[in-house]
Tab-separated table of C-alpha atoms in Angstrom:
chain	number	residue	atom	x	y	z
K	122	MET	CA	62.520	91.039	55.652
K	123	THR	CA	65.526	92.904	56.955
K	124	PRO	CA	64.998	96.642	56.359
K	125	THR	CA	67.093	97.837	53.437
K	126	GLY	CA	68.111	101.074	51.800
K	127	GLU	CA	67.704	104.663	52.890
K	128	PRO	CA	64.520	106.112	54.434
K	129	PRO	CA	61.590	106.443	52.030
K	130	ALA	CA	61.884	110.239	52.229
K	131	LEU	CA	65.275	110.017	50.493
K	132	GLU	CA	63.877	107.672	47.865
K	133	ASP	CA	61.058	110.153	47.260
K	134	ARG	CA	63.655	112.864	46.691
K	135	LEU	CA	65.483	110.663	44.200
K	136	GLN	CA	62.242	110.025	42.362
K	137	ASP	CA	61.278	113.699	42.354
K	138	TRP	CA	64.715	114.661	41.040
K	139	SER	CA	64.512	112.053	38.248
K	140	GLU	CA	61.038	113.175	37.189
K	141	SER	CA	62.101	116.816	37.139
K	142	HIS	CA	65.001	115.945	34.793
K	143	ARG	CA	62.981	113.931	32.280
K	144	ASP	CA	63.749	116.222	29.336
K	145	GLU	CA	67.465	116.224	30.144
K	146	ILE	CA	67.447	112.428	30.325
K	147	ALA	CA	65.813	112.229	26.900
K	148	ASP	CA	68.205	114.752	25.350
K	149	TYR	CA	71.228	112.994	26.813
K	150	LEU	CA	70.137	109.613	25.439
K	151	LEU	CA	69.613	111.208	22.034
K	152	GLU	CA	73.172	112.555	22.117
K	153	LEU	CA	74.614	109.134	23.008
K	154	VAL	CA	72.680	107.463	20.192
K	155	GLU	CA	74.033	109.997	17.715
K	156	ILE	CA	77.603	108.867	18.552
K	157	GLU	CA	77.830	105.659	16.525
K	158	THR	CA	79.738	102.776	18.121
K	159	PRO	CA	79.597	99.551	16.083
K	160	SER	CA	81.491	96.652	17.650
K	161	ASP	CA	83.755	96.230	14.612
K	162	GLU	CA	84.952	99.863	14.472
K	163	PRO	CA	87.423	100.242	17.377
K	164	GLU	CA	88.297	103.853	16.573
K	165	ALA	CA	84.633	104.864	16.838
K	166	PHE	CA	84.769	104.508	20.624
K	167	ASP	CA	87.250	107.320	21.229
K	168	GLN	CA	84.610	110.030	20.996
K	169	PHE	CA	82.080	108.049	22.995
K	170	PHE	CA	84.377	107.118	25.865
K	171	ASP	CA	85.784	110.650	26.044
K	172	ARG	CA	82.258	111.998	26.398
K	173	TYR	CA	80.974	109.339	28.766
K	174	GLY	CA	84.104	109.286	30.896
K	175	GLY	CA	83.869	113.055	31.319
K	176	ASP	CA	80.271	112.733	32.501
K	177	LEU	CA	81.288	110.140	35.090
K	178	GLN	CA	84.140	112.354	36.272
K	179	ALA	CA	81.667	115.219	36.685
K	180	VAL	CA	79.810	113.225	39.358
K	181	GLY	CA	83.008	112.442	41.259
K	182	LEU	CA	84.180	109.152	39.770
K	183	GLU	CA	87.753	108.461	38.764
K	184	THR	CA	88.049	106.990	35.286
K	185	GLN	CA	90.464	104.980	33.205
K	186	ARG	CA	90.238	104.266	29.493
K	187	ILE	CA	91.869	100.982	28.525
K	188	GLN	CA	92.588	100.492	24.841
K	189	GLY	CA	91.737	97.163	23.270
K	190	ASP	CA	93.915	94.922	21.146
K	191	GLU	CA	91.282	94.286	18.492
K	192	THR	CA	88.281	96.074	20.020
K	193	GLY	CA	87.483	99.598	21.155
K	194	GLY	CA	88.652	98.695	24.659
K	195	ARG	CA	86.740	99.605	27.794
K	196	LEU	CA	86.079	102.372	30.256
K	197	GLU	CA	86.382	101.753	33.986
K	198	ALA	CA	85.272	104.212	36.647
K	199	TRP	CA	84.963	104.097	40.411
K	200	SER	CA	83.834	106.162	43.358
K	201	ALA	CA	86.189	107.033	46.223
K	202	GLY	CA	88.125	103.964	47.326
K	203	GLY	CA	86.609	101.706	44.680
K	204	ASP	CA	89.906	100.904	43.014
K	205	GLU	CA	91.330	99.351	46.194
K	206	ALA	CA	88.233	98.267	48.157
K	207	ASP	CA	87.913	94.608	49.052
K	208	GLU	CA	84.192	94.788	48.282
K	209	ILE	CA	82.406	96.855	45.638
K	210	GLN	CA	79.085	97.038	43.861
K	211	LEU	CA	79.703	96.550	40.175
K	212	VAL	CA	77.703	98.167	37.370
K	213	VAL	CA	78.275	96.572	33.952
K	214	GLY	CA	77.336	98.037	30.594
K	215	HIS	CA	78.445	98.082	26.984
K	216	ALA	CA	78.748	100.905	24.502
K	217	ASP	CA	78.914	98.822	21.326
K	218	THR	CA	75.938	98.297	19.049
K	219	VAL	CA	75.124	96.025	16.123
K	220	TRP	CA	74.548	98.998	13.806
K	221	PRO	CA	77.158	99.920	11.144
K	222	LEU	CA	78.524	103.405	10.675
K	223	GLY	CA	76.106	105.547	8.713
K	224	THR	CA	72.954	104.091	10.245
K	225	VAL	CA	72.234	107.270	12.220
K	226	LYS	CA	72.334	109.294	9.002
K	227	GLU	CA	69.997	106.868	7.257
K	228	ASN	CA	67.726	106.452	10.275
K	229	PRO	CA	68.093	109.551	12.481
K	230	PRO	CA	67.008	109.088	16.099
K	231	GLU	CA	63.992	111.074	17.190
K	232	ILE	CA	61.860	111.741	20.243
K	233	ARG	CA	58.103	111.301	19.967
K	234	GLU	CA	56.212	111.924	23.214
K	235	ASP	CA	57.119	108.956	25.476
K	236	VAL	CA	59.413	107.233	22.952
K	237	LEU	CA	62.963	107.779	21.773
K	238	GLU	CA	63.611	105.722	18.670
K	239	GLY	CA	67.079	105.151	17.294
K	240	PRO	CA	69.786	102.551	16.637
K	241	GLY	CA	71.358	101.355	19.870
K	242	SER	CA	68.931	103.319	22.037
K	243	LEU	CA	67.586	100.268	23.859
K	244	ASP	CA	70.650	98.041	23.620
K	245	MET	CA	72.065	99.685	25.506
K	246	LYS	CA	72.640	103.403	25.525
K	247	GLY	CA	69.429	103.750	27.479
K	248	GLY	CA	71.048	101.840	30.335
K	249	LEU	CA	74.182	103.987	30.143
K	250	THR	CA	72.011	107.099	30.310
K	251	GLN	CA	70.247	105.623	33.327
K	252	LEU	CA	73.558	105.207	35.159
K	253	VAL	CA	74.781	108.770	34.597
K	254	PHE	CA	71.520	110.250	35.827
K	255	ALA	CA	71.304	107.869	38.795
K	256	LEU	CA	74.730	109.117	39.888
K	257	ARG	CA	73.669	112.713	39.291
K	258	ALA	CA	70.571	112.117	41.406
K	259	LEU	CA	72.672	110.756	44.273
K	260	ASP	CA	74.949	113.762	44.005
K	261	ALA	CA	71.983	116.144	43.978
K	262	VAL	CA	70.525	114.737	47.204
K	263	ASP	CA	73.984	114.440	48.791
K	264	ALA	CA	73.721	110.659	49.302
K	265	ASP	CA	76.780	108.391	49.317
K	266	PRO	CA	76.419	104.632	48.827
K	267	GLU	CA	77.932	102.504	51.580
K	268	LEU	CA	79.546	100.249	48.986
K	269	PRO	CA	81.916	101.873	46.472
K	270	VAL	CA	80.453	101.974	42.983
K	271	TYR	CA	82.617	100.477	40.250
K	272	VAL	CA	81.610	100.812	36.595
K	273	LEU	CA	82.846	98.864	33.578
K	274	VAL	CA	81.619	99.815	30.105
K	275	SER	CA	82.882	97.551	27.326
K	276	SER	CA	82.985	97.803	23.539
K	277	ASP	CA	82.688	94.129	22.631
K	278	GLU	CA	79.594	92.646	24.311
K	279	GLU	CA	77.706	92.255	21.051
K	280	VAL	CA	80.489	89.978	19.764
K	281	GLY	CA	80.786	87.857	22.901
K	282	SER	CA	83.043	90.057	25.080
K	283	PRO	CA	86.313	88.423	23.937
K	284	GLU	CA	88.530	91.085	25.550
K	285	SER	CA	86.372	92.464	28.348
K	286	LYS	CA	85.147	89.167	29.820
K	287	PRO	CA	88.273	88.395	31.922
K	288	HIS	CA	88.163	91.879	33.447
K	289	ILE	CA	84.459	91.635	34.224
K	290	ILE	CA	85.089	88.324	35.971
K	291	ASP	CA	87.989	89.768	37.979
K	292	LEU	CA	85.794	92.622	39.193
K	293	ALA	CA	82.873	90.278	39.857
K	294	LYS	CA	85.062	88.359	42.293
K	295	ARG	CA	85.319	91.551	44.374
K	296	ALA	CA	81.648	92.417	44.122
K	297	ASN	CA	78.995	92.221	46.813
K	298	ARG	CA	76.389	92.614	44.058
K	299	ILE	CA	76.257	93.339	40.350
K	300	PHE	CA	73.835	95.368	38.253
K	301	VAL	CA	73.889	94.706	34.493
K	302	LEU	CA	72.260	97.507	32.513
K	303	GLU	CA	71.009	95.409	29.609
K	304	PRO	CA	67.477	96.231	28.406
K	305	ALA	CA	64.606	94.979	30.520
K	306	SER	CA	62.578	92.058	29.186
K	307	GLY	CA	59.655	92.979	26.979
K	308	PRO	CA	57.425	96.029	27.009
K	309	GLU	CA	56.496	95.189	30.613
K	310	GLY	CA	60.085	95.934	31.636
K	311	LYS	CA	60.682	92.708	33.534
K	312	ILE	CA	63.990	92.362	35.373
K	313	LYS	CA	66.096	89.445	34.136
K	314	THR	CA	66.853	87.094	37.012
K	315	ALA	CA	67.855	84.078	34.919
K	316	ARG	CA	69.467	83.570	31.524
K	317	LYS	CA	70.234	80.453	29.536
K	318	ALA	CA	73.680	79.157	28.695
K	319	VAL	CA	74.573	79.731	25.054
K	320	GLY	CA	76.544	77.305	22.923
K	321	ARG	CA	77.809	77.415	19.354
K	322	PHE	CA	78.753	74.230	17.543
K	323	THR	CA	79.992	73.530	14.027
K	324	VAL	CA	79.298	70.109	12.529
K	325	THR	CA	81.490	69.321	9.517
K	326	ILE	CA	80.691	66.309	7.331
K	327	GLU	CA	83.184	64.710	4.977
K	328	GLY	CA	81.883	62.516	2.202
K	329	GLN	CA	83.185	61.287	-1.141
K	330	ALA	CA	82.670	63.100	-4.429
K	331	ALA	CA	81.459	61.193	-7.475
K	332	HIS	CA	79.645	61.932	-10.753
K	333	ALA	CA	75.958	61.892	-9.874
K	334	GLY	CA	74.989	60.481	-13.287
K	335	LEU	CA	77.829	58.115	-14.177
K	336	GLU	CA	78.762	56.434	-10.889
K	337	PRO	CA	76.759	57.757	-7.934
K	338	GLU	CA	77.460	54.533	-6.063
K	339	ALA	CA	81.134	55.541	-5.852
K	340	GLY	CA	80.246	58.583	-3.794
K	341	ALA	CA	79.177	59.203	-0.196
K	342	SER	CA	76.805	62.132	0.102
K	343	ALA	CA	77.624	64.651	2.796
K	344	THR	CA	74.301	66.323	1.985
K	345	GLU	CA	72.392	63.146	2.793
K	346	GLU	CA	74.223	62.873	6.090
K	347	LEU	CA	73.566	66.565	6.768
K	348	SER	CA	69.822	65.942	6.565
K	349	SER	CA	70.185	63.176	9.146
K	350	VAL	CA	72.308	65.382	11.412
K	351	ILE	CA	69.781	68.215	11.272
K	352	ARG	CA	66.932	65.872	12.186
K	353	ARG	CA	68.848	64.405	15.128
K	354	LEU	CA	70.010	67.783	16.397
K	355	HIS	CA	66.538	69.293	16.317
K	356	ALA	CA	65.230	66.239	18.164
K	357	LEU	CA	67.361	67.340	21.144
K	358	THR	CA	65.127	70.380	21.680
K	359	ASP	CA	63.028	70.002	24.826
K	360	LEU	CA	60.789	73.008	25.290
K	361	ASP	CA	59.501	71.764	28.637
K	362	SER	CA	63.007	71.758	30.124
K	363	GLY	CA	64.081	74.914	28.292
K	364	VAL	CA	66.704	73.293	26.040
K	365	THR	CA	66.681	74.460	22.425
K	366	VAL	CA	68.861	73.334	19.534
K	367	ASN	CA	68.692	75.168	16.219
K	368	VAL	CA	70.599	74.523	13.000
K	369	GLY	CA	70.566	78.034	11.653
K	370	GLU	CA	73.114	77.940	8.843
K	371	VAL	CA	74.094	75.140	6.455
K	372	GLU	CA	76.406	74.729	3.500
K	373	ALA	CA	76.732	71.636	1.337
K	374	GLY	CA	77.948	70.301	-1.992
K	375	LEU	CA	79.712	71.621	-5.064
K	376	ARG	CA	77.119	71.419	-7.845
K	377	SER	CA	73.983	69.492	-8.663
K	378	ASN	CA	75.695	66.769	-10.731
K	379	VAL	CA	78.291	65.933	-8.070
K	380	VAL	CA	77.677	63.761	-5.012
K	381	ALA	CA	78.430	66.195	-2.210
K	382	PRO	CA	81.895	65.620	-0.689
K	383	GLU	CA	81.392	68.014	2.228
K	384	ALA	CA	78.779	69.820	4.254
K	385	ARG	CA	78.639	72.043	7.309
K	386	ALA	CA	76.047	73.065	9.867
K	387	GLU	CA	76.220	75.940	12.376
K	388	VAL	CA	74.256	75.146	15.508
K	389	ASP	CA	72.890	77.387	18.271
K	390	VAL	CA	72.181	75.709	21.628
K	391	ARG	CA	70.499	77.173	24.733
K	392	ALA	CA	70.194	75.502	28.135
K	393	PRO	CA	68.800	76.815	31.439
K	394	THR	CA	71.221	75.091	33.824
K	395	ASP	CA	74.754	73.736	33.956
K	396	GLU	CA	73.389	70.205	34.134
K	397	ALA	CA	71.191	70.691	31.083
K	398	ALA	CA	74.086	72.244	29.168
K	399	GLU	CA	76.369	69.321	29.977
K	400	THR	CA	73.689	66.820	28.955
K	401	VAL	CA	72.899	68.388	25.588
K	402	GLU	CA	76.581	68.963	24.789
K	403	LYS	CA	77.310	65.312	25.484
K	404	ALA	CA	74.459	64.316	23.165
K	405	ILE	CA	75.763	66.547	20.384
K	406	ARG	CA	79.316	65.257	20.673
K	407	SER	CA	78.096	61.655	20.642
K	408	LEU	CA	76.583	61.966	17.164
K	409	ASP	CA	77.991	59.473	14.671
K	410	ALA	CA	77.606	59.425	10.915
K	411	GLU	CA	74.721	57.273	9.672
K	412	THR	CA	75.431	57.545	5.940
K	413	PRO	CA	78.044	54.978	4.787
K	414	GLY	CA	81.315	56.574	3.745
K	415	THR	CA	80.811	59.836	5.655
K	416	GLU	CA	82.501	61.162	8.775
K	417	LEU	CA	81.525	63.839	11.297
K	418	THR	CA	83.690	66.415	13.054
K	419	ILE	CA	82.093	68.407	15.856
K	420	GLU	CA	83.679	71.608	17.152
K	421	GLY	CA	82.615	74.359	19.517
K	422	GLY	CA	80.959	74.439	22.913
K	423	PHE	CA	79.233	76.692	25.412
K	424	GLY	CA	80.680	80.207	25.481
K	425	ARG	CA	78.329	81.666	28.086
K	426	PRO	CA	77.297	79.751	31.224
K	427	PRO	CA	73.721	79.999	32.513
K	428	MET	CA	72.707	82.726	34.915
K	429	GLU	CA	70.671	80.703	37.383
K	430	ARG	CA	68.390	81.749	40.224
K	431	THR	CA	70.953	81.074	42.926
K	432	PRO	CA	70.226	82.067	46.547
K	433	GLY	CA	72.348	85.190	46.096
K	434	ASN	CA	70.606	86.182	42.884
K	435	ARG	CA	67.213	85.569	44.451
K	436	LEU	CA	68.083	87.699	47.481
K	437	LEU	CA	69.309	90.562	45.308
K	438	TRP	CA	66.069	90.363	43.329
K	439	GLU	CA	64.065	90.571	46.565
K	440	ARG	CA	66.065	93.634	47.582
K	441	VAL	CA	65.432	95.282	44.200
K	442	ARG	CA	61.753	94.392	44.243
K	443	THR	CA	61.383	95.854	47.746
K	444	VAL	CA	63.064	99.101	46.718
K	445	GLY	CA	60.750	99.183	43.714
K	446	ASP	CA	57.732	98.771	45.976
K	447	ARG	CA	58.814	101.779	48.018
K	448	LEU	CA	59.085	103.800	44.802
K	449	GLY	CA	55.645	102.673	43.694
K	450	LEU	CA	57.011	100.396	40.947
K	451	ALA	CA	55.426	96.957	40.565
K	452	LEU	CA	58.481	95.074	39.321
K	453	GLU	CA	58.361	91.602	37.789
K	454	ASP	CA	61.157	89.228	36.858
K	455	ALA	CA	61.738	86.848	33.953
K	456	ARG	CA	63.996	84.102	32.615
K	457	VAL	CA	65.238	84.841	29.093
K	458	GLY	CA	67.024	82.850	26.423
K	459	GLY	CA	69.577	85.463	25.441
K	460	ALA	CA	72.973	85.852	27.058
K	461	SER	CA	74.975	88.819	28.298
K	462	ASP	CA	77.935	89.659	30.510
K	463	GLY	CA	75.580	88.875	33.386
K	464	ASN	CA	75.927	85.172	32.613
K	465	ASP	CA	79.627	85.263	33.421
K	466	ALA	CA	79.420	87.786	36.257
K	467	SER	CA	76.725	85.864	38.115
K	468	ARG	CA	79.100	82.938	38.634
K	469	HIS	CA	80.957	85.067	41.167
K	470	ALA	CA	78.461	87.410	42.864
K	471	PRO	CA	74.707	88.013	43.119
K	472	THR	CA	73.606	89.587	39.858
K	473	ILE	CA	70.582	91.407	38.490
K	474	ASP	CA	70.374	91.720	34.696
K	475	GLY	CA	67.981	93.551	32.432
K	476	PHE	CA	68.227	96.467	34.853
K	477	GLY	CA	68.386	98.992	32.041
K	478	ALA	CA	65.901	100.699	29.766
K	479	VAL	CA	62.369	99.569	28.920
K	480	GLY	CA	61.376	99.453	25.268
K	481	ASP	CA	61.289	97.173	22.255
K	482	GLY	CA	63.023	96.364	18.985
K	483	ALA	CA	66.605	95.715	20.059
K	484	HIS	CA	68.710	95.066	16.927
K	485	GLN	CA	65.727	96.063	14.764
K	486	GLU	CA	64.897	99.192	12.781
K	487	PHE	CA	62.152	100.217	15.209
K	488	GLU	CA	64.437	99.959	18.274
K	489	HIS	CA	63.200	102.379	20.895
K	490	VAL	CA	63.185	103.350	24.576
K	491	ARG	CA	60.151	104.444	26.537
K	492	LEU	CA	61.081	107.599	28.408
K	493	ASP	CA	58.704	107.539	31.378
K	494	PRO	CA	59.932	104.096	32.536
K	495	LEU	CA	63.527	105.240	31.941
K	496	VAL	CA	62.954	108.058	34.427
K	497	ASP	CA	61.621	105.505	36.922
K	498	ARG	CA	64.655	103.271	36.343
K	499	VAL	CA	66.990	106.188	37.075
K	500	ALA	CA	65.441	106.513	40.539
K	501	LEU	CA	65.399	102.732	40.994
K	502	LEU	CA	69.110	102.336	40.217
K	503	ALA	CA	70.028	105.266	42.445
K	504	ALA	CA	68.033	103.834	45.360
K	505	CYS	CA	69.470	100.342	44.872
K	506	LEU	CA	73.011	101.715	44.923
K	507	LEU	CA	72.200	103.114	48.373
K	508	ASP	CA	70.980	99.759	49.682
K	509	GLU	CA	73.014	98.101	52.412
K	510	PRO	CA	75.426	95.317	51.396
K	511	LEU	CA	74.143	91.790	51.007
K	512	PRO	CA	75.020	89.477	53.913
K	513	ASP	CA	77.558	86.699	53.590
K	514	GLU	CA	74.802	84.143	54.209
K	515	TYR	CA	71.682	84.554	52.090
K	516	GLU	CA	69.329	81.885	53.380
K	517	GLN	CA	68.014	83.569	56.530
K	518	GLU	CA	67.090	86.802	54.787
K	519	LEU	CA	65.446	84.817	51.990
K	520	GLU	CA	63.329	82.974	54.557
K	521	ASP	CA	62.272	86.293	56.048
K	522	ALA	CA	61.462	87.848	52.662
């Protein structure tokens, strides 16, 4: 494999610095968790972005806070020349959480030995902590990445990135590589090298109301058709290929003595590849009503494309794994069913996702970050930012890997 990164001695210094700042890393994460930032409270991000932007400025980055129309907006930051450089390395994160205001008061974050537990700690304020300390580590050892570092932190990832997505894509088109600081996969801390496409569909069924006791034959039951639709949709799941279809929410009928005139099903669909996504979407849209007198309307589609193991993504993973080896970290990778901004970014540049904190319980009351692996991930991110740019052609280096 082509030699990458800085000499091991520099990587050792980055690791030593990270380990010596373990308590500061833990305290900083605790402070970020205590600043509540639910996706649906745009004004809550002012305090967070002021604090986080100041910390990025302190390590030499220029920053810009962009207000959102209906969200808390985003924070962009870049090292010298990053705003105008033809090629950058992009670091993507999000500050929003699924937790409503008041959760921190009800469930205060706390540090217990190797664990920091608190709402939003894993997803993904742990990753944001990792970035600040990786940049501090580089500053401490006086190391400058060859590629300018460009950071985008959004406030709307948990709701599908409606405002930040176009800006992430624009930056991804300039990127040589992209690091997404979503939580690592599982307690093993696996790096996410592939994600499934995610689709949302709504199936609406129109029937004909009638009195269920007096003239049921005059009606057409949307509920009966709904049962058929659910059966046919679930039959599209193919676990061997990685395609899953789940009817997770249904609504039907008016009351028990009325033949149901309408029904609705909300459907979640996951697919590992573009081809699989196209195939299952075609199958969903081809559904016809089987119950006489009913009609189907199908709306929706895939909102996140798959993040596939492209040659560029595979090469970036090999680079990361090699840096990890030099740091004494036995890294593993995984394909996951969930989606992130990495799905969209990876369409335009080699992308590594799940590069953030290691822990468990994202979106759950026991959400937590393990601190020792977080220290390791600080050094890993810092060392990867120092790695040489990826080549224009990936195949030869992949063959040598």
